[in-house]
Short mmCIF file of C-alpha atoms in Angstrom, two decimals:
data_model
loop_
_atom_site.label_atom_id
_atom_site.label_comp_id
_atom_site.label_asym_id
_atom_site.label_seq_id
_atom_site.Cartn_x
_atom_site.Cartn_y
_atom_site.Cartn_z
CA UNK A 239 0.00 0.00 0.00
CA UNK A 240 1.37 3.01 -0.78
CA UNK A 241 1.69 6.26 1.38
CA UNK A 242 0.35 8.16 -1.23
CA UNK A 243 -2.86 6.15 -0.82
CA UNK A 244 -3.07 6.04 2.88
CA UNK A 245 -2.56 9.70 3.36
CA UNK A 246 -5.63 10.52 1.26
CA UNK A 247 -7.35 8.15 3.07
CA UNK A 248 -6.90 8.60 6.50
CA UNK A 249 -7.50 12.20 5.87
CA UNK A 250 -10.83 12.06 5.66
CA UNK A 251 -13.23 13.28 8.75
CA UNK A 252 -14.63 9.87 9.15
CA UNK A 253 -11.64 8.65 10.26
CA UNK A 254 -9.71 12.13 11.96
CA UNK A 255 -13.02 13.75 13.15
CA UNK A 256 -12.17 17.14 12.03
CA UNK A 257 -12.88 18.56 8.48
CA UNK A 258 -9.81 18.78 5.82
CA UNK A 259 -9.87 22.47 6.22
CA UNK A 260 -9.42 22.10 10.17
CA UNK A 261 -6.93 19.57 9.33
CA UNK A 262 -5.09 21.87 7.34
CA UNK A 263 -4.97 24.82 9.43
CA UNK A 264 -4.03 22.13 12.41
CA UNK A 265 -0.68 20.90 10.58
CA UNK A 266 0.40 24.62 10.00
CA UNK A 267 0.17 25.43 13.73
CA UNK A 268 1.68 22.74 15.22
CA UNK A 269 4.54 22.39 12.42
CA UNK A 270 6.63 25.12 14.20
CA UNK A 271 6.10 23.65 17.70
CA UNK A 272 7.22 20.19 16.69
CA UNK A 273 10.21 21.94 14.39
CA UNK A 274 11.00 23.55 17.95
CA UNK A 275 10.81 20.66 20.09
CA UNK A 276 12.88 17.87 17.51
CA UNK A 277 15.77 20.59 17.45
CA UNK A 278 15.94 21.17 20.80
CA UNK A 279 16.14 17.38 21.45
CA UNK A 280 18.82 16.92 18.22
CA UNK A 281 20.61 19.60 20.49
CA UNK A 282 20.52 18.01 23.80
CA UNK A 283 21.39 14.73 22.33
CA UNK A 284 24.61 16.45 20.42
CA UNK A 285 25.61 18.98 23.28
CA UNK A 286 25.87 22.00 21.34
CA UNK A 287 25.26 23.37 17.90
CA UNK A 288 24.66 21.43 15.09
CA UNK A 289 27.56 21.32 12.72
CA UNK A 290 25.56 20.68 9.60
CA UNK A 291 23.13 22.45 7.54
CA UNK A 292 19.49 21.84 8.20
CA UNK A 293 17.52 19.41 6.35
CA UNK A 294 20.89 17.13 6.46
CA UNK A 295 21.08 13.39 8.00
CA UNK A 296 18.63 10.93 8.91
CA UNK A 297 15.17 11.48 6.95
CA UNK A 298 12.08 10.54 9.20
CA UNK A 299 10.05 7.51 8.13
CA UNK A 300 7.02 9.56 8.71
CA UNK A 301 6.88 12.97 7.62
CA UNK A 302 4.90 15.72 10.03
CA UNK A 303 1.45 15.51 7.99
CA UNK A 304 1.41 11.88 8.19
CA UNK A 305 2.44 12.22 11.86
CA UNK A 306 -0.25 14.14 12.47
CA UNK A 307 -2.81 12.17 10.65
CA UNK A 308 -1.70 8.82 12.17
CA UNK A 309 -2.40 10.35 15.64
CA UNK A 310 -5.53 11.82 14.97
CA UNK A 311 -6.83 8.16 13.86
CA UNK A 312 -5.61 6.94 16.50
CA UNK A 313 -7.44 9.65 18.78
CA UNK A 314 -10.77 9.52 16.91
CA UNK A 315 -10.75 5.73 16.35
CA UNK A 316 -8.03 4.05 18.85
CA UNK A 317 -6.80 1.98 15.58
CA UNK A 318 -3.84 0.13 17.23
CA UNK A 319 -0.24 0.90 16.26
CA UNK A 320 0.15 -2.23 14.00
CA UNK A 321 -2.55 -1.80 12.42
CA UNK A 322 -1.69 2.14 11.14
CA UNK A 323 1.95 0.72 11.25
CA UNK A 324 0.59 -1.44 8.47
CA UNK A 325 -1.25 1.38 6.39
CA UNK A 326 2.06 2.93 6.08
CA UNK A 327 4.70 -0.06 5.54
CA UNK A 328 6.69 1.00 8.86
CA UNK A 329 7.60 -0.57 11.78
CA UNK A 330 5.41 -0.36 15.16
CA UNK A 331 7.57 1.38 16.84
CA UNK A 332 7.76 4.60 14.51
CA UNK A 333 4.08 5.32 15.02
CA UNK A 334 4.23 4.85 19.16
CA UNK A 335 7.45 7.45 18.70
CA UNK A 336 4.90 9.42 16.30
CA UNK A 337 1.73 9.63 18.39
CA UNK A 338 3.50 10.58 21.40
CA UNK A 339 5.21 13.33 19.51
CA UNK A 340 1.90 14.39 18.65
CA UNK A 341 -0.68 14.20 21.30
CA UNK A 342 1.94 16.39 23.45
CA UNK A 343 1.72 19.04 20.87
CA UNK A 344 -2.23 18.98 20.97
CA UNK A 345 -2.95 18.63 24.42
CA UNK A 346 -0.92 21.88 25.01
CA UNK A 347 -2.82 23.82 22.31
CA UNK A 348 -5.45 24.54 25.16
CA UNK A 349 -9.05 25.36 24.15
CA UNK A 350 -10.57 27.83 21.79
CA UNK A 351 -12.38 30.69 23.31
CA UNK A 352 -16.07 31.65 20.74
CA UNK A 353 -15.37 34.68 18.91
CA UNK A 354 -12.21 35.16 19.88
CA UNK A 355 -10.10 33.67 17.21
CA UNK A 356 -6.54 32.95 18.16
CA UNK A 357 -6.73 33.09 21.75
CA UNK A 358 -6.72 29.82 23.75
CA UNK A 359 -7.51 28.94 27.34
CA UNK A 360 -5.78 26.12 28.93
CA UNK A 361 -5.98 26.70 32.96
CA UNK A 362 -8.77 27.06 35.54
CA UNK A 363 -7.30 30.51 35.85
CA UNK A 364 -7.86 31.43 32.30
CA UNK A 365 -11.59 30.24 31.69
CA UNK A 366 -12.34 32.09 35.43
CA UNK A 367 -10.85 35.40 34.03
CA UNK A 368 -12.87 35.09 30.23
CA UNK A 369 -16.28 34.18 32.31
CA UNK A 370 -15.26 37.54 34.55
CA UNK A 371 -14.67 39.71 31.45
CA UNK A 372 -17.45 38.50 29.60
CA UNK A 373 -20.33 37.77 31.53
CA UNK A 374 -20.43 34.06 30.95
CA UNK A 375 -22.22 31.60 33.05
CA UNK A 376 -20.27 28.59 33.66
CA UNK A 377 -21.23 24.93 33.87
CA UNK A 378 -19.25 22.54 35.48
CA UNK A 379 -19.98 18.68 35.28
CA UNK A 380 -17.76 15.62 35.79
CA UNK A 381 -17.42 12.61 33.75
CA UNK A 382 -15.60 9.48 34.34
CA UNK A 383 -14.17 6.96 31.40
CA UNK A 384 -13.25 3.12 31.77
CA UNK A 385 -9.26 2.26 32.18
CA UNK A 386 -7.39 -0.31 32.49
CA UNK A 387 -7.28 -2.04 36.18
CA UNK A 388 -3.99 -1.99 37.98
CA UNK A 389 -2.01 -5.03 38.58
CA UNK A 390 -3.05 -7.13 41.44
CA UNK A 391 -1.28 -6.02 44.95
CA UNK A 392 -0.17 -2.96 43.33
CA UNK A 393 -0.08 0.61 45.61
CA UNK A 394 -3.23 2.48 45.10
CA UNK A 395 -5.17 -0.32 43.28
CA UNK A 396 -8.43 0.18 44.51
CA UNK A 397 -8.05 4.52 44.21
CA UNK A 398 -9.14 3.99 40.50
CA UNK A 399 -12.36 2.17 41.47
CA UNK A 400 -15.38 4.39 40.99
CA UNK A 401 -18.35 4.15 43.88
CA UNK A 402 -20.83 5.12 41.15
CA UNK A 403 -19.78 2.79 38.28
CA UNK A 404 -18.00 -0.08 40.30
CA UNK A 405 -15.39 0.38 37.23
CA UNK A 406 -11.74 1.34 37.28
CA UNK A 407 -12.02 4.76 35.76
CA UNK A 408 -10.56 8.44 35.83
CA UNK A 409 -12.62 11.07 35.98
CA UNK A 410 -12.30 14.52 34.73
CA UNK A 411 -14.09 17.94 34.91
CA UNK A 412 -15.29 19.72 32.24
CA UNK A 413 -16.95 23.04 32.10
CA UNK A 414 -18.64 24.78 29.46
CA UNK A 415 -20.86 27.61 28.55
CA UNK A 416 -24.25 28.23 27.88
CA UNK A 417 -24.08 26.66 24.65
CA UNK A 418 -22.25 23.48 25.62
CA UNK A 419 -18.87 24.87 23.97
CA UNK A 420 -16.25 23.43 25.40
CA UNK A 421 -14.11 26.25 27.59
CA UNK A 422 -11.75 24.03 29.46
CA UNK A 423 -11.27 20.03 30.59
CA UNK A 424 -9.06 18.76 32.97
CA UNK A 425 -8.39 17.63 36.59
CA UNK A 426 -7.77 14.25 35.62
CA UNK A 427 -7.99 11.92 39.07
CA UNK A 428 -8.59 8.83 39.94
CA UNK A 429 -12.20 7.87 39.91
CA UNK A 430 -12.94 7.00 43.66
CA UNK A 431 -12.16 10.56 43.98
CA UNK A 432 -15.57 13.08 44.61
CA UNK A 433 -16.21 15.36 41.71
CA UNK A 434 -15.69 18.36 44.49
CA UNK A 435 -12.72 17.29 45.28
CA UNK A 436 -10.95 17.03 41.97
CA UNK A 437 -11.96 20.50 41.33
CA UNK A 438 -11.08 21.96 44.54
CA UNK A 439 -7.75 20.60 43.83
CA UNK A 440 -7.72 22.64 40.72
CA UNK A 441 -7.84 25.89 42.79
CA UNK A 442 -11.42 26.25 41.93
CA UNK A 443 -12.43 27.91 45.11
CA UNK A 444 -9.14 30.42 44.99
CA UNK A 445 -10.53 31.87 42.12
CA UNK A 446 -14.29 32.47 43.28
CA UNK A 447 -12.89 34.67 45.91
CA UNK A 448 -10.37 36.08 43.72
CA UNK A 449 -13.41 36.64 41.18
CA UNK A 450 -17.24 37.38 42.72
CA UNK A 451 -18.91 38.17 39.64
CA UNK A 452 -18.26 34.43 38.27
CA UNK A 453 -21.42 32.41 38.43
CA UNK A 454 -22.21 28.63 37.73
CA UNK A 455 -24.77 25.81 37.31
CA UNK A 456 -23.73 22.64 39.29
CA UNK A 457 -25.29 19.32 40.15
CA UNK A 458 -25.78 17.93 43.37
CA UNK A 459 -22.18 16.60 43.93
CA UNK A 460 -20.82 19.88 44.13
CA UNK A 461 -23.46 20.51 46.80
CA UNK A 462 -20.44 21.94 49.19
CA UNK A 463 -19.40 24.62 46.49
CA UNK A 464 -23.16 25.73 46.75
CA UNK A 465 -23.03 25.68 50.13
CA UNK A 466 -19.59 27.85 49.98
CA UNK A 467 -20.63 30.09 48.06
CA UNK A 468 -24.35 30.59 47.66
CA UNK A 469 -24.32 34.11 45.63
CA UNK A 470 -22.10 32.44 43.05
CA UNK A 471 -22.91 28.31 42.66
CA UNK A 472 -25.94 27.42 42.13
CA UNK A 473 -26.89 23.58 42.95
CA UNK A 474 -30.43 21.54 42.87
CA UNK A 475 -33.11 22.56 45.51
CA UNK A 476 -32.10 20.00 48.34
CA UNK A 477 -35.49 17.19 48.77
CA UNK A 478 -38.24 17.90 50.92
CA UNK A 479 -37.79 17.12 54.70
CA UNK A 480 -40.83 16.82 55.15
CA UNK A 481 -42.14 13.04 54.59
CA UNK A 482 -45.61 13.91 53.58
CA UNK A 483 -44.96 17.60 51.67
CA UNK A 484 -48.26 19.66 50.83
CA UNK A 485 -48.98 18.91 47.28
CA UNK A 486 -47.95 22.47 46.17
CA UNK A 487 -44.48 22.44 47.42
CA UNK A 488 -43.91 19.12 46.16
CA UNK A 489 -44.43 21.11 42.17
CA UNK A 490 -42.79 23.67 43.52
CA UNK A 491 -39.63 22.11 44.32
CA UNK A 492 -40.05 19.90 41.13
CA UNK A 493 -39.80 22.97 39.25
CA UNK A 494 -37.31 24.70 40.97
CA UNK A 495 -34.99 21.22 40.05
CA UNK A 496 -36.51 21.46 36.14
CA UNK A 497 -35.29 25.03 35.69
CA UNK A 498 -32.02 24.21 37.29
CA UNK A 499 -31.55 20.80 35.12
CA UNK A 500 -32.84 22.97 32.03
CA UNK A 501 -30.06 25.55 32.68
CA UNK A 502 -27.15 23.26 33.06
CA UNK A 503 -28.03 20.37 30.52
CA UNK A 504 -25.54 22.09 27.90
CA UNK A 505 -22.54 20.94 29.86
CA UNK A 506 -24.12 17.52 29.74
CA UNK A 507 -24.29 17.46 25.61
CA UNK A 508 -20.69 18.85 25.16
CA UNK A 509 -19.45 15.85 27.50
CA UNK A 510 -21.37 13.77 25.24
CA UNK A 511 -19.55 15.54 22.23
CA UNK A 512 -16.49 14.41 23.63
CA UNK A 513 -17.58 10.67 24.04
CA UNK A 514 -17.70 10.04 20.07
CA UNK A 515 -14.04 10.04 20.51
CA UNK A 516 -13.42 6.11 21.12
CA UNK A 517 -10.55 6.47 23.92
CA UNK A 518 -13.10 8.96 25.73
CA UNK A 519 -15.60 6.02 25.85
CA UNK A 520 -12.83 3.12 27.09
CA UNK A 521 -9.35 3.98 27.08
CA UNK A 522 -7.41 0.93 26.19
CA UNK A 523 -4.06 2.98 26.56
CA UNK A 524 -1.55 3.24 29.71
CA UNK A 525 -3.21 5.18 32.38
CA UNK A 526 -0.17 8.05 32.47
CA UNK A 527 -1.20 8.67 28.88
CA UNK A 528 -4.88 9.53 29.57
CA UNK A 529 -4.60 13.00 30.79
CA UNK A 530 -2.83 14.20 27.67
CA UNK A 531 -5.41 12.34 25.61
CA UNK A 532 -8.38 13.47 26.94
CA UNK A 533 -7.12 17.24 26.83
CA UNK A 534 -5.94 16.31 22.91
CA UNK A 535 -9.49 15.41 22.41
CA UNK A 536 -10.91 18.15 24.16
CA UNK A 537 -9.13 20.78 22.52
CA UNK A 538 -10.20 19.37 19.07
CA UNK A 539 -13.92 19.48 20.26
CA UNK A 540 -13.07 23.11 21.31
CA UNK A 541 -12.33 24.00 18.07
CA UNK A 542 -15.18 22.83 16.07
CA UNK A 543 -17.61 24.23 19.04
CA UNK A 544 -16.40 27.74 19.05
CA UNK A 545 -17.42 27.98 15.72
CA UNK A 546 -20.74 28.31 16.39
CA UNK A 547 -22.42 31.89 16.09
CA UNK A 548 -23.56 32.91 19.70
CA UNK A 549 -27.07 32.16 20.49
CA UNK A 550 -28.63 36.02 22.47
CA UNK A 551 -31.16 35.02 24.56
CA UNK A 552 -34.50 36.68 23.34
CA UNK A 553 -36.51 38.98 25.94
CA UNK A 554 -39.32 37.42 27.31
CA UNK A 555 -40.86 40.89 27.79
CA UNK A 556 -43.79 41.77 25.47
CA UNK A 557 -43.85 45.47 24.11
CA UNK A 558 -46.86 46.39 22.39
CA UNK A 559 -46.35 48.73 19.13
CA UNK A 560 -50.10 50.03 19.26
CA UNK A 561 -52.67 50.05 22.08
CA UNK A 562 -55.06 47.33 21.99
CA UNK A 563 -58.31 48.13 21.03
CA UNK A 564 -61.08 46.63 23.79
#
């Protein structure tokens, strides 16, 4: 098979999950990065200058485009190694050495910020400091994905065992706006660890009190956020104490939970974006390698989403051009 043939391909969205046009504009942005990084390694390796011209020696079995393709495959469709090994007539090896090049490089691209072309958030810091500026309304929902278990007797076996799915997974936050766009994803832990915590971790509370104007929609397992910061978080109505409720606060707190859900669902379908990724849905990979996956992924999914036009919310209020007649 020739690479001719497996370049055009593999370059197709069914199989990279990003349009050629995306693709292209991808390859040109990270081509100076990786330029960067294989020099400064050639350098390290030699101790000092190179004593050549550039371009000289050793020719790379995979050139950067194919680089990049092979690890968005990989990404969107966690084909093995041998098998894209195989596409390409090279040995295993080169296209481990490839994708790891590669899903460094996109995991620090960070995450695209709508209408903002060019800029890029990539810490808790960042999307705290864009919702300040702009007005935006964060939501903030974990998710957890399936991983491989850790050898028997191992130190810290059981910390990747998650209470809700009785699975070995590790569970990240994500956080969104009001149009499920993806703003930032991160704080990958362990699953047994509480959705609070992994974000508290993060410095999440730091920057509430650093910031009061930033607001959020939660569910109930960042209850203790609410509770920390009531003007800011806002959390489902806690149930009913009372074991036989009069009928009308029973709808009321049914709607009070609605309005909530309704306001924070968005969050839910951008995690859901994320999960047509295969590795998202069952990473089959080494567990060190998940955190730079996931935020590969989720910068990806950042860039399609901030291409939507913003949505205004239309007023509610009715203004009458004429009197009415009676």
């Amino acid at each position: 098979m020739s690479t001719k043939w497996a370049r055009a391909a593999l370059s197709h969205p069914a199989f990279t999950g990003i349009s050629r046009a995306h693709l292209g504009g991808l390859i040109e942005e990270l081509d100076p990065a990786w330029q960067a990084r294989r020099e400064s390694a050639l350098r390290e390796r030699r101790g000092g200058e190179r004593l050549s011209a550039a371009g000289a020696g050793r020719k790379h079995e995979l050139v950067f485009t194919d680089r990049v393709l092979v690890t968005l495959v990989h990404l969107r469709t966690q084909l093995s190694h041998a098998a894209l090994a195989e596409l390409y007539s090279v040995g295993r090896s080169t296209v481990t050495e490839a994708i790891g090049e590669i899903r460094l490089l996109l995991a620090d691209r960070g995450f695209a910020i709508p209408d903002r072309p060019g800029l890029r958030l990539r810490a808790l810091a960042d999307v705290c400091a864009y919702a300040d500026a702009e007005g935006v309304t964060l939501r903030i929902d974990g998710t957890e994905t399936q991983v491989r278990r850790p050898k028997a007797h191992r130190p810290g076996r059981c910390a990747f065992v998650s209470g809700k799915k009785r699975q070995n997974t590790i569970k990240t936050t994500m956080i969104s706006d009001h149009q499920g766009r993806t703003l930032w994803s991160g704080a990958a832990r362990p699953g047994r660890m509480h959705d609070q915590t992994a974000v508290r971790i993060e410095g999440i509370a730091e920057q509430l009190r650093l910031r009061p104007a930033v607001k959020a929609e939660v569910d109930a397992g960042y209850r203790g956020l609410a509770n920390e910061f009531p003007d800011q978080i806002s959390a489902p109505p806690r149930k009913l104490k009372d074991d036989d409720p009069p009928l009308g606060g029973q709808y009321a707190w049914r709607e009070q939970r609605r309005r909530q859900s309704s306001r924070r669902i968005c969050v839910e379908h951008a995690n859901a974006e994320h999960k047509h990724w295969r590795p998202l849905q069952r990473f089959l990979g080494r567990r060190e390698h998940y955190a730079a996956t996931h935020r590969a992924v989720a910068g990806l999914v950042s860039d399609r989403a901030a291409q939507r036009p913003t949505r205004h919310k239309p007023s509610t209020e009715l203004v009458l051009v004429s009197p009415m007649a009676c």
